[in-house]
mmCIF file of C-alpha atoms in Angstrom:
data_model
loop_
_atom_site.group_PDB
_atom_site.id
_atom_site.type_symbol
_atom_site.label_atom_id
_atom_site.label_comp_id
_atom_site.label_asym_id
_atom_site.label_seq_id
_atom_site.Cartn_x
_atom_site.Cartn_y
_atom_site.Cartn_z
ATOM 1 C CA UNK W 1 -43.222 89.140 99.509
ATOM 2 C CA UNK W 2 -41.978 86.421 97.177
ATOM 3 C CA UNK W 3 -44.896 85.090 95.345
ATOM 4 C CA UNK W 4 -46.567 82.291 96.695
ATOM 5 C CA UNK W 5 -46.981 78.448 95.189
ATOM 6 C CA UNK W 6 -50.571 78.197 97.178
ATOM 7 C CA UNK W 7 -53.784 79.127 95.930
ATOM 8 C CA UNK W 8 -57.206 79.083 97.816
ATOM 9 C CA UNK W 9 -59.134 76.367 97.570
ATOM 10 C CA UNK W 10 -61.365 76.149 94.972
ATOM 11 C CA UNK W 11 -65.276 75.966 95.476
ATOM 12 C CA UNK W 12 -67.554 73.385 94.181
ATOM 13 C CA UNK W 13 -68.259 69.630 95.321
ATOM 14 C CA UNK W 14 -64.943 68.908 96.377
ATOM 15 C CA UNK W 15 -65.039 70.254 99.914
ATOM 16 C CA UNK W 16 -63.657 67.868 102.182
ATOM 17 C CA UNK W 17 -60.173 68.958 100.608
ATOM 18 C CA UNK W 18 -57.961 71.266 99.439
ATOM 19 C CA UNK W 19 -57.049 70.812 95.562
ATOM 20 C CA UNK W 20 -53.361 70.958 94.952
ATOM 21 C CA UNK W 21 -52.129 73.892 93.417
ATOM 22 C CA UNK W 22 -50.213 73.129 89.758
ATOM 23 C CA UNK W 23 -46.490 73.599 90.069
ATOM 24 C CA UNK W 24 -45.214 77.475 88.992
ATOM 25 C CA UNK W 25 -42.000 78.867 88.153
ATOM 26 C CA UNK W 26 -40.411 82.309 89.128
ATOM 27 C CA UNK W 27 -37.631 84.631 88.333
ATOM 28 C CA UNK W 28 -37.399 86.601 91.297
ATOM 29 C CA UNK W 29 -35.187 88.913 93.126
ATOM 30 C CA UNK W 30 -32.684 87.074 95.034
ATOM 31 C CA UNK W 31 -32.998 88.631 98.456
ATOM 32 C CA UNK W 32 -37.176 87.683 97.925
ATOM 33 C CA UNK W 33 -36.192 84.116 96.803
ATOM 34 C CA UNK W 34 -33.844 83.140 99.893
ATOM 35 C CA UNK W 35 -36.777 84.392 101.552
ATOM 36 C CA UNK W 36 -39.274 82.114 100.271
ATOM 37 C CA UNK W 37 -37.356 78.847 101.062
ATOM 38 C CA UNK W 38 -36.497 79.896 104.258
ATOM 39 C CA UNK W 39 -33.371 81.452 104.631
ATOM 40 C CA UNK W 40 -32.337 84.750 107.053
ATOM 41 C CA UNK W 41 -30.367 86.967 105.171
ATOM 42 C CA UNK W 42 -27.469 89.147 105.495
ATOM 43 C CA UNK W 43 -25.565 91.961 103.413
ATOM 44 C CA UNK W 44 -22.524 91.509 102.574
ATOM 45 C CA UNK W 45 -20.767 94.244 103.847
ATOM 46 C CA UNK W 46 -22.285 93.262 107.271
ATOM 47 C CA UNK W 47 -20.804 89.752 107.239
ATOM 48 C CA UNK W 48 -17.577 91.365 106.333
ATOM 49 C CA UNK W 49 -17.286 93.526 109.256
ATOM 50 C CA UNK W 50 -18.473 90.723 111.379
ATOM 51 C CA UNK W 51 -15.424 88.275 110.092
ATOM 52 C CA UNK W 52 -13.226 91.377 110.877
ATOM 53 C CA UNK W 53 -11.494 91.580 107.208
ATOM 54 C CA UNK W 54 -8.262 93.375 106.103
ATOM 55 C CA UNK W 55 -9.205 93.520 102.865
ATOM 56 C CA UNK W 56 -5.852 95.047 102.022
ATOM 57 C CA UNK W 57 -4.264 91.618 102.641
ATOM 58 C CA UNK W 58 -5.902 89.491 100.247
ATOM 59 C CA UNK W 59 -4.355 87.855 96.905
ATOM 60 C CA UNK W 60 -7.081 89.735 94.785
ATOM 61 C CA UNK W 61 -9.176 86.612 92.697
ATOM 62 C CA UNK W 62 -10.699 87.677 89.065
ATOM 63 C CA UNK W 63 -12.389 84.264 87.843
ATOM 64 C CA UNK W 64 -11.852 80.518 88.055
ATOM 65 C CA UNK W 65 -9.727 79.054 85.233
ATOM 66 C CA UNK W 66 -9.327 75.476 85.267
ATOM 67 C CA UNK W 67 -8.717 72.268 87.468
ATOM 68 C CA UNK W 68 -6.026 69.819 87.760
ATOM 69 C CA UNK W 69 -6.172 65.871 88.841
ATOM 70 C CA UNK W 70 -3.517 63.565 88.463
ATOM 71 C CA UNK W 71 -5.048 60.108 87.285
ATOM 72 C CA UNK W 72 -3.117 56.704 86.311
ATOM 73 C CA UNK W 73 -4.685 55.857 83.224
ATOM 74 C CA UNK W 74 -4.236 58.823 80.836
ATOM 75 C CA UNK W 75 -5.699 56.930 78.309
ATOM 76 C CA UNK W 76 -9.390 55.893 79.568
ATOM 77 C CA UNK W 77 -9.386 59.579 81.412
ATOM 78 C CA UNK W 78 -9.015 61.402 77.849
ATOM 79 C CA UNK W 79 -12.057 59.164 76.335
ATOM 80 C CA UNK W 80 -13.881 60.022 78.951
ATOM 81 C CA UNK W 81 -13.158 64.016 79.304
ATOM 82 C CA UNK W 82 -13.800 63.903 75.112
ATOM 83 C CA UNK W 83 -17.434 62.095 75.967
ATOM 84 C CA UNK W 84 -17.864 64.538 78.695
ATOM 85 C CA UNK W 85 -17.591 67.344 76.285
ATOM 86 C CA UNK W 86 -14.169 68.757 76.322
ATOM 87 C CA UNK W 87 -11.421 68.182 73.747
ATOM 88 C CA UNK W 88 -7.282 68.029 74.133
ATOM 89 C CA UNK W 89 -5.634 71.618 73.676
ATOM 90 C CA UNK W 90 -2.266 70.336 74.025
ATOM 91 C CA UNK W 91 -0.213 67.359 75.248
ATOM 92 C CA UNK W 92 2.953 66.119 76.444
ATOM 93 C CA UNK W 93 4.880 63.194 78.088
ATOM 94 C CA UNK W 94 3.080 63.480 81.559
ATOM 95 C CA UNK W 95 0.083 66.520 81.342
ATOM 96 C CA UNK W 96 -2.903 66.693 78.877
ATOM 97 C CA UNK W 97 -4.991 70.194 78.514
ATOM 98 C CA UNK W 98 -8.282 70.072 77.721
ATOM 99 C CA UNK W 99 -10.618 73.198 77.024
ATOM 100 C CA UNK W 100 -13.971 73.996 75.792
ATOM 101 C CA UNK W 101 -15.406 76.294 73.564
ATOM 102 C CA UNK W 102 -14.929 79.593 75.704
ATOM 103 C CA UNK W 103 -12.186 82.014 75.622
ATOM 104 C CA UNK W 104 -10.204 79.843 78.809
ATOM 105 C CA UNK W 105 -7.031 78.344 76.802
ATOM 106 C CA UNK W 106 -7.540 74.997 78.977
ATOM 107 C CA UNK W 107 -10.084 74.243 81.408
ATOM 108 C CA UNK W 108 -8.816 70.914 82.978
ATOM 109 C CA UNK W 109 -5.304 69.871 83.468
ATOM 110 C CA UNK W 110 -4.488 65.923 83.151
ATOM 111 C CA UNK W 111 -1.040 65.267 84.707
ATOM 112 C CA UNK W 112 0.503 61.438 84.568
ATOM 113 C CA UNK W 113 1.250 59.876 87.925
ATOM 114 C CA UNK W 114 1.568 56.649 90.112
ATOM 115 C CA UNK W 115 -1.994 57.627 92.008
ATOM 116 C CA UNK W 116 -4.862 59.541 91.481
ATOM 117 C CA UNK W 117 -4.807 62.707 93.059
ATOM 118 C CA UNK W 118 -6.921 66.346 93.041
ATOM 119 C CA UNK W 119 -4.203 68.854 92.478
ATOM 120 C CA UNK W 120 -6.216 71.937 92.908
ATOM 121 C CA UNK W 121 -8.327 74.467 91.242
ATOM 122 C CA UNK W 122 -6.629 77.639 89.496
ATOM 123 C CA UNK W 123 -7.549 80.931 89.726
ATOM 124 C CA UNK W 124 -6.401 84.218 87.673
ATOM 125 C CA UNK W 125 -5.264 87.070 89.809
ATOM 126 C CA UNK W 126 -5.307 90.674 88.962
ATOM 127 C CA UNK W 127 -1.167 91.660 88.976
ATOM 128 C CA UNK W 128 1.886 89.622 89.440
ATOM 129 C CA UNK W 129 2.259 91.409 92.846
ATOM 130 C CA UNK W 130 -0.810 88.843 93.821
ATOM 131 C CA UNK W 131 1.300 86.274 93.222
ATOM 132 C CA UNK W 132 4.212 87.405 95.795
ATOM 133 C CA UNK W 133 1.625 88.826 98.178
ATOM 134 C CA UNK W 134 1.731 85.807 100.470
ATOM 135 C CA UNK W 135 5.221 86.317 101.085
ATOM 136 C CA UNK W 136 5.161 89.506 102.086
ATOM 137 C CA UNK W 137 2.762 88.622 104.667
ATOM 138 C CA UNK W 138 3.660 89.134 108.485
ATOM 139 C CA UNK W 139 1.233 86.392 109.442
ATOM 140 C CA UNK W 140 3.489 83.756 106.478
ATOM 141 C CA UNK W 141 2.487 80.954 108.936
ATOM 142 C CA UNK W 142 -0.905 80.482 107.486
ATOM 143 C CA UNK W 143 0.263 78.851 103.952
ATOM 144 C CA UNK W 144 1.641 75.670 104.164
ATOM 145 C CA UNK W 145 4.448 74.205 101.914
ATOM 146 C CA UNK W 146 5.094 77.479 100.259
ATOM 147 C CA UNK W 147 6.282 77.102 96.621
ATOM 148 C CA UNK W 148 8.168 79.420 94.438
ATOM 149 C CA UNK W 149 6.821 81.226 91.556
ATOM 150 C CA UNK W 150 7.218 79.480 88.292
ATOM 151 C CA UNK W 151 6.649 80.516 84.421
ATOM 152 C CA UNK W 152 3.867 77.937 82.846
ATOM 153 C CA UNK W 153 6.218 77.610 80.010
ATOM 154 C CA UNK W 154 4.958 74.359 78.729
ATOM 155 C CA UNK W 155 0.975 75.626 78.818
ATOM 156 C CA UNK W 156 -0.972 77.065 76.102
ATOM 157 C CA UNK W 157 -1.337 80.788 77.178
ATOM 158 C CA UNK W 158 1.380 80.948 79.602
ATOM 159 C CA UNK W 159 1.672 83.137 82.463
ATOM 160 C CA UNK W 160 3.302 82.760 85.818
ATOM 161 C CA UNK W 161 1.671 80.466 88.636
ATOM 162 C CA UNK W 162 2.347 79.828 92.733
ATOM 163 C CA UNK W 163 0.476 76.818 94.197
ATOM 164 C CA UNK W 164 -0.539 77.506 98.229
ATOM 165 C CA UNK W 165 -1.987 75.117 100.460
ATOM 166 C CA UNK W 166 -5.050 75.611 102.689
ATOM 167 C CA UNK W 167 -4.711 74.122 106.545
ATOM 168 C CA UNK W 168 -5.997 70.612 105.200
ATOM 169 C CA UNK W 169 -3.270 70.419 102.271
ATOM 170 C CA UNK W 170 -5.467 71.094 99.760
ATOM 171 C CA UNK W 171 -3.846 73.031 96.920
ATOM 172 C CA UNK W 172 -4.829 76.657 95.237
ATOM 173 C CA UNK W 173 -2.997 77.345 91.937
ATOM 174 C CA UNK W 174 -2.655 81.072 91.573
ATOM 175 C CA UNK W 175 -2.198 82.279 87.183
ATOM 176 C CA UNK W 176 -1.548 85.706 86.422
ATOM 177 C CA UNK W 177 -0.106 86.859 82.445
ATOM 178 C CA UNK W 178 -2.270 83.723 80.758
ATOM 179 C CA UNK W 179 -3.064 85.250 77.619
ATOM 180 C CA UNK W 180 -6.652 83.990 76.526
ATOM 181 C CA UNK W 181 -7.634 81.219 73.691
ATOM 182 C CA UNK W 182 -9.415 81.601 70.822
ATOM 183 C CA UNK W 183 -13.366 81.228 71.673
ATOM 184 C CA UNK W 184 -15.101 78.418 69.269
ATOM 185 C CA UNK W 185 -18.212 79.762 68.081
ATOM 186 C CA UNK W 186 -21.771 80.045 70.744
ATOM 187 C CA UNK W 187 -24.056 77.361 70.013
ATOM 188 C CA UNK W 188 -27.399 78.394 68.470
ATOM 189 C CA UNK W 189 -29.923 80.065 71.261
ATOM 190 C CA UNK W 190 -33.054 78.016 70.462
ATOM 191 C CA UNK W 191 -36.434 79.950 70.127
ATOM 192 C CA UNK W 192 -39.488 78.609 72.523
ATOM 193 C CA UNK W 193 -43.136 78.531 71.326
ATOM 194 C CA UNK W 194 -45.337 79.019 74.588
ATOM 195 C CA UNK W 195 -49.016 78.805 75.251
ATOM 196 C CA UNK W 196 -49.858 82.546 74.601
ATOM 197 C CA UNK W 197 -46.791 83.588 72.523
ATOM 198 C CA UNK W 198 -45.634 81.009 69.135
ATOM 199 C CA UNK W 199 -42.533 82.947 67.575
ATOM 200 C CA UNK W 200 -40.977 80.192 65.788
ATOM 201 C CA UNK W 201 -43.591 79.908 62.956
ATOM 202 C CA UNK W 202 -42.728 77.475 60.472
ATOM 203 C CA UNK W 203 -39.306 76.281 61.893
ATOM 204 C CA UNK W 204 -39.162 73.063 63.387
ATOM 205 C CA UNK W 205 -36.808 71.840 66.612
ATOM 206 C CA UNK W 206 -33.648 69.052 65.799
ATOM 207 C CA UNK W 207 -30.703 67.948 67.689
ATOM 208 C CA UNK W 208 -28.009 65.910 66.438
ATOM 209 C CA UNK W 209 -26.853 63.609 69.363
ATOM 210 C CA UNK W 210 -23.064 63.691 70.692
ATOM 211 C CA UNK W 211 -21.525 65.222 74.339
ATOM 212 C CA UNK W 212 -22.502 67.916 75.536
ATOM 213 C CA UNK W 213 -19.893 70.790 74.680
ATOM 214 C CA UNK W 214 -18.360 72.465 78.002
ATOM 215 C CA UNK W 215 -18.386 75.775 77.957
ATOM 216 C CA UNK W 216 -16.385 77.175 81.235
ATOM 217 C CA UNK W 217 -14.822 75.509 84.270
ATOM 218 C CA UNK W 218 -17.795 77.040 86.923
ATOM 219 C CA UNK W 219 -16.777 75.922 90.698
ATOM 220 C CA UNK W 220 -15.221 72.983 92.464
ATOM 221 C CA UNK W 221 -15.539 71.892 95.978
ATOM 222 C CA UNK W 222 -14.208 70.218 99.199
ATOM 223 C CA UNK W 223 -15.110 68.242 101.572
ATOM 224 C CA UNK W 224 -13.387 69.062 105.006
ATOM 225 C CA UNK W 225 -13.274 68.756 108.572
ATOM 226 C CA UNK W 226 -12.399 72.039 110.295
ATOM 227 C CA UNK W 227 -14.916 74.131 108.816
ATOM 228 C CA UNK W 228 -14.408 77.603 111.037
ATOM 229 C CA UNK W 229 -10.374 77.471 110.352
ATOM 230 C CA UNK W 230 -11.196 76.548 106.080
ATOM 231 C CA UNK W 231 -13.534 79.594 106.140
ATOM 232 C CA UNK W 232 -11.762 82.084 108.070
ATOM 233 C CA UNK W 233 -8.350 80.962 105.760
ATOM 234 C CA UNK W 234 -10.571 81.538 102.482
ATOM 235 C CA UNK W 235 -12.058 84.723 103.211
ATOM 236 C CA UNK W 236 -9.363 86.100 104.920
ATOM 237 C CA UNK W 237 -6.500 85.873 102.123
ATOM 238 C CA UNK W 238 -8.819 85.784 99.286
ATOM 239 C CA UNK W 239 -11.971 87.828 97.698
ATOM 240 C CA UNK W 240 -14.079 85.059 98.193
ATOM 241 C CA UNK W 241 -17.158 85.830 100.159
ATOM 242 C CA UNK W 242 -19.983 83.724 100.772
ATOM 243 C CA UNK W 243 -23.503 83.255 98.794
ATOM 244 C CA UNK W 244 -24.881 81.185 100.960
ATOM 245 C CA UNK W 245 -24.158 79.487 104.507
ATOM 246 C CA UNK W 246 -26.105 76.618 105.857
ATOM 247 C CA UNK W 247 -25.966 75.728 109.527
ATOM 248 C CA UNK W 248 -27.138 72.593 111.666
ATOM 249 C CA UNK W 249 -28.479 72.821 115.317
ATOM 250 C CA UNK W 250 -26.223 72.007 117.838
ATOM 251 C CA UNK W 251 -27.805 70.298 121.154
ATOM 252 C CA UNK W 252 -28.780 72.685 124.049
ATOM 253 C CA UNK W 253 -27.047 72.323 127.410
ATOM 254 C CA UNK W 254 -29.664 70.663 130.069
ATOM 255 C CA UNK W 255 -31.770 73.821 131.492
ATOM 256 C CA UNK W 256 -34.106 73.625 134.437
ATOM 257 C CA UNK W 257 -35.509 77.150 133.360
ATOM 258 C CA UNK W 258 -38.953 76.662 132.222
ATOM 259 C CA UNK W 259 -38.175 79.041 128.899
ATOM 260 C CA UNK W 260 -35.626 76.778 126.556
ATOM 261 C CA UNK W 261 -32.380 78.759 125.499
ATOM 262 C CA UNK W 262 -32.353 80.123 122.150
ATOM 263 C CA UNK W 263 -31.034 76.879 119.279
ATOM 264 C CA UNK W 264 -27.677 76.856 118.628
ATOM 265 C CA UNK W 265 -26.478 76.187 115.287
ATOM 266 C CA UNK W 266 -22.837 76.203 113.483
ATOM 267 C CA UNK W 267 -22.444 76.058 110.072
ATOM 268 C CA UNK W 268 -21.301 73.016 107.770
ATOM 269 C CA UNK W 269 -21.454 74.224 103.931
ATOM 270 C CA UNK W 270 -20.147 77.598 102.266
ATOM 271 C CA UNK W 271 -20.620 78.110 98.920
ATOM 272 C CA UNK W 272 -18.746 81.585 97.849
ATOM 273 C CA UNK W 273 -18.161 83.781 94.984
ATOM 274 C CA UNK W 274 -15.674 86.159 94.008
ATOM 275 C CA UNK W 275 -15.849 89.464 95.253
ATOM 276 C CA UNK W 276 -15.745 91.567 91.976
ATOM 277 C CA UNK W 277 -18.031 95.008 93.771
ATOM 278 C CA UNK W 278 -20.765 95.575 91.481
ATOM 279 C CA UNK W 279 -19.345 93.225 88.527
ATOM 280 C CA UNK W 280 -21.900 89.992 88.458
ATOM 281 C CA UNK W 281 -19.756 86.661 89.002
ATOM 282 C CA UNK W 282 -21.503 83.088 89.155
ATOM 283 C CA UNK W 283 -23.390 82.352 92.504
ATOM 284 C CA UNK W 284 -20.615 80.171 93.603
ATOM 285 C CA UNK W 285 -17.218 79.300 91.933
ATOM 286 C CA UNK W 286 -15.906 77.630 94.964
ATOM 287 C CA UNK W 287 -17.750 75.417 98.053
ATOM 288 C CA UNK W 288 -16.535 73.654 100.965
ATOM 289 C CA UNK W 289 -19.151 71.149 103.292
ATOM 290 C CA UNK W 290 -17.994 69.703 106.670
ATOM 291 C CA UNK W 291 -16.897 66.383 106.668
ATOM 292 C CA UNK W 292 -15.606 63.333 108.514
ATOM 293 C CA UNK W 293 -12.439 63.282 106.183
ATOM 294 C CA UNK W 294 -10.877 65.925 103.787
ATOM 295 C CA UNK W 295 -11.304 64.820 99.901
ATOM 296 C CA UNK W 296 -12.382 66.989 96.860
ATOM 297 C CA UNK W 297 -15.900 66.788 96.449
ATOM 298 C CA UNK W 298 -16.370 67.419 92.970
ATOM 299 C CA UNK W 299 -15.826 69.924 89.677
ATOM 300 C CA UNK W 300 -18.566 71.629 87.675
ATOM 301 C CA UNK W 301 -18.245 72.696 84.054
ATOM 302 C CA UNK W 302 -20.969 74.838 82.154
ATOM 303 C CA UNK W 303 -23.165 73.360 79.135
ATOM 304 C CA UNK W 304 -25.663 75.520 76.576
ATOM 305 C CA UNK W 305 -28.682 74.850 77.776
ATOM 306 C CA UNK W 306 -31.184 72.109 78.921
ATOM 307 C CA UNK W 307 -31.764 70.057 75.714
ATOM 308 C CA UNK W 308 -27.583 70.440 75.884
ATOM 309 C CA UNK W 309 -27.181 68.322 79.217
ATOM 310 C CA UNK W 310 -30.035 65.816 78.764
ATOM 311 C CA UNK W 311 -28.667 64.750 75.211
ATOM 312 C CA UNK W 312 -24.909 64.772 77.169
ATOM 313 C CA UNK W 313 -26.785 62.640 79.978
ATOM 314 C CA UNK W 314 -28.096 60.546 77.278
ATOM 315 C CA UNK W 315 -24.959 60.411 75.312
ATOM 316 C CA UNK W 316 -22.874 59.527 78.964
ATOM 317 C CA UNK W 317 -25.479 56.542 79.820
ATOM 318 C CA UNK W 318 -25.255 55.024 75.858
ATOM 319 C CA UNK W 319 -21.337 54.633 76.820
ATOM 320 C CA UNK W 320 -22.164 52.734 80.141
ATOM 321 C CA UNK W 321 -20.750 55.213 82.115
ATOM 322 C CA UNK W 322 -21.713 55.510 85.861
ATOM 323 C CA UNK W 323 -24.318 58.599 87.099
ATOM 324 C CA UNK W 324 -24.103 59.725 90.440
ATOM 325 C CA UNK W 325 -26.821 62.109 90.524
ATOM 326 C CA UNK W 326 -29.322 63.786 88.228
ATOM 327 C CA UNK W 327 -30.797 65.336 85.963
ATOM 328 C CA UNK W 328 -32.554 67.835 88.256
ATOM 329 C CA UNK W 329 -32.211 71.694 89.523
ATOM 330 C CA UNK W 330 -30.432 72.884 92.396
ATOM 331 C CA UNK W 331 -31.939 75.382 94.807
ATOM 332 C CA UNK W 332 -28.850 77.517 95.733
ATOM 333 C CA UNK W 333 -27.928 78.487 92.569
ATOM 334 C CA UNK W 334 -30.795 77.338 90.560
ATOM 335 C CA UNK W 335 -28.373 75.673 88.004
ATOM 336 C CA UNK W 336 -29.646 72.295 86.515
ATOM 337 C CA UNK W 337 -27.062 69.473 87.499
ATOM 338 C CA UNK W 338 -26.350 66.332 86.249
ATOM 339 C CA UNK W 339 -23.526 64.931 88.256
ATOM 340 C CA UNK W 340 -20.858 61.558 87.106
ATOM 341 C CA UNK W 341 -18.296 59.221 87.997
ATOM 342 C CA UNK W 342 -15.383 59.341 86.065
ATOM 343 C CA UNK W 343 -13.353 56.686 84.929
ATOM 344 C CA UNK W 344 -10.645 57.450 88.097
ATOM 345 C CA UNK W 345 -13.570 57.854 90.497
ATOM 346 C CA UNK W 346 -13.865 61.209 90.850
ATOM 347 C CA UNK W 347 -17.235 63.351 90.680
ATOM 348 C CA UNK W 348 -17.287 65.584 87.346
ATOM 349 C CA UNK W 349 -20.883 67.843 86.744
ATOM 350 C CA UNK W 350 -22.441 69.540 84.020
ATOM 351 C CA UNK W 351 -25.163 72.532 84.930
ATOM 352 C CA UNK W 352 -26.293 75.139 83.238
ATOM 353 C CA UNK W 353 -28.700 78.310 83.812
ATOM 354 C CA UNK W 354 -26.945 78.783 87.297
ATOM 355 C CA UNK W 355 -27.403 82.065 89.096
ATOM 356 C CA UNK W 356 -25.089 85.325 89.141
ATOM 357 C CA UNK W 357 -24.454 87.844 92.283
ATOM 358 C CA UNK W 358 -22.823 90.671 92.941
ATOM 359 C CA UNK W 359 -21.965 92.888 96.242
ATOM 360 C CA UNK W 360 -25.806 93.739 96.473
ATOM 361 C CA UNK W 361 -26.705 90.314 96.578
ATOM 362 C CA UNK W 362 -27.229 89.643 100.522
ATOM 363 C CA UNK W 363 -25.969 86.565 101.866
ATOM 364 C CA UNK W 364 -28.409 83.516 102.628
ATOM 365 C CA UNK W 365 -28.393 81.571 105.931
ATOM 366 C CA UNK W 366 -30.171 78.500 106.184
ATOM 367 C CA UNK W 367 -30.577 74.892 107.278
ATOM 368 C CA UNK W 368 -28.831 72.269 105.822
ATOM 369 C CA UNK W 369 -30.371 69.319 104.617
ATOM 370 C CA UNK W 370 -31.201 66.886 101.189
ATOM 371 C CA UNK W 371 -34.283 69.312 101.296
ATOM 372 C CA UNK W 372 -32.189 72.350 100.308
ATOM 373 C CA UNK W 373 -30.291 71.016 97.766
ATOM 374 C CA UNK W 374 -32.832 70.455 95.071
ATOM 375 C CA UNK W 375 -36.304 71.727 94.211
ATOM 376 C CA UNK W 376 -36.703 68.980 91.803
ATOM 377 C CA UNK W 377 -34.802 65.644 90.259
ATOM 378 C CA UNK W 378 -34.244 62.288 91.708
ATOM 379 C CA UNK W 379 -33.462 61.129 95.217
ATOM 380 C CA UNK W 380 -29.962 62.780 95.863
ATOM 381 C CA UNK W 381 -28.329 59.137 96.603
ATOM 382 C CA UNK W 382 -26.287 58.633 99.703
ATOM 383 C CA UNK W 383 -22.641 58.570 97.325
ATOM 384 C CA UNK W 384 -23.225 62.708 96.589
ATOM 385 C CA UNK W 385 -23.543 63.445 100.475
ATOM 386 C CA UNK W 386 -20.229 61.650 101.592
#
């Protein structure tokens, strides 16, 4: 059983009403956490069986590497991404590669163009054969706009890339053979004093203002029109499995019987992680949500800790950039979030303290809605939901 946030009413003079219990936080096992928030759970093995997946046909992803965008104003997006906590790794006449302090050679590619456009997320794959695998599929029509495998001779870390497109036209970039970059030093892990333990003796907390240095790309997400088709495409062709699926009720047909039929639902949100077996990975590296139009929702980058995130928020606010939503803490994934608009109008996020999962973590099924988005933080704005 998950811990309860409620307590019995206290005795005393206040007998006419129940006193409010104080807030509390817990780090509890995934299944208990999901059930606490009303989610039903299912094993990944059970879900795979129901989905009738042929894993031998899947392109085997290792991790999410970077995102690619086309921008029209290179100067303004360069300034923004630096203020967001990235640095220029390499640049050419038409491209800039931005990195963080992790081992990925770059995290964000800017391409100069005549329009503002999302050019896809990029995943590292296990083998060169994974780049070739989609050519060998008997059901090759699943993939649209087939592109040749190309050597990334101009990119930091090199490697080979192939770009495939999902049924709604979003690009997925697959890379093999990329050499890691040189990771920078990790920020210091602060020592915290609590009410019963105070290990930080004769040492004071001090901070230097500045951008929130970015460690890695954590996830990106899409708004899509045909939810079932998109989920089937990603889970059959790649080793992506849901961490959570959210649903909405579907109106039941009118009935003359006294017993109402079971409530029908349809899934509208998909939070997915890369299936690496027993190895732990981020709660989600990719998500999709049902929407009247197809467009990228946001990309999200990890920062060191809560102080780093708040200092970064203050830095961006002082530079007069536009906040979308934050700072708050999500329920699904648990991460502390902070969303902003970049100078081209794309949404981008800082996050810290996200959950990790593996093949033994159950999948959560629950209702969609504003209350499923955050446990604390500002009220979710309508612009985040569209």
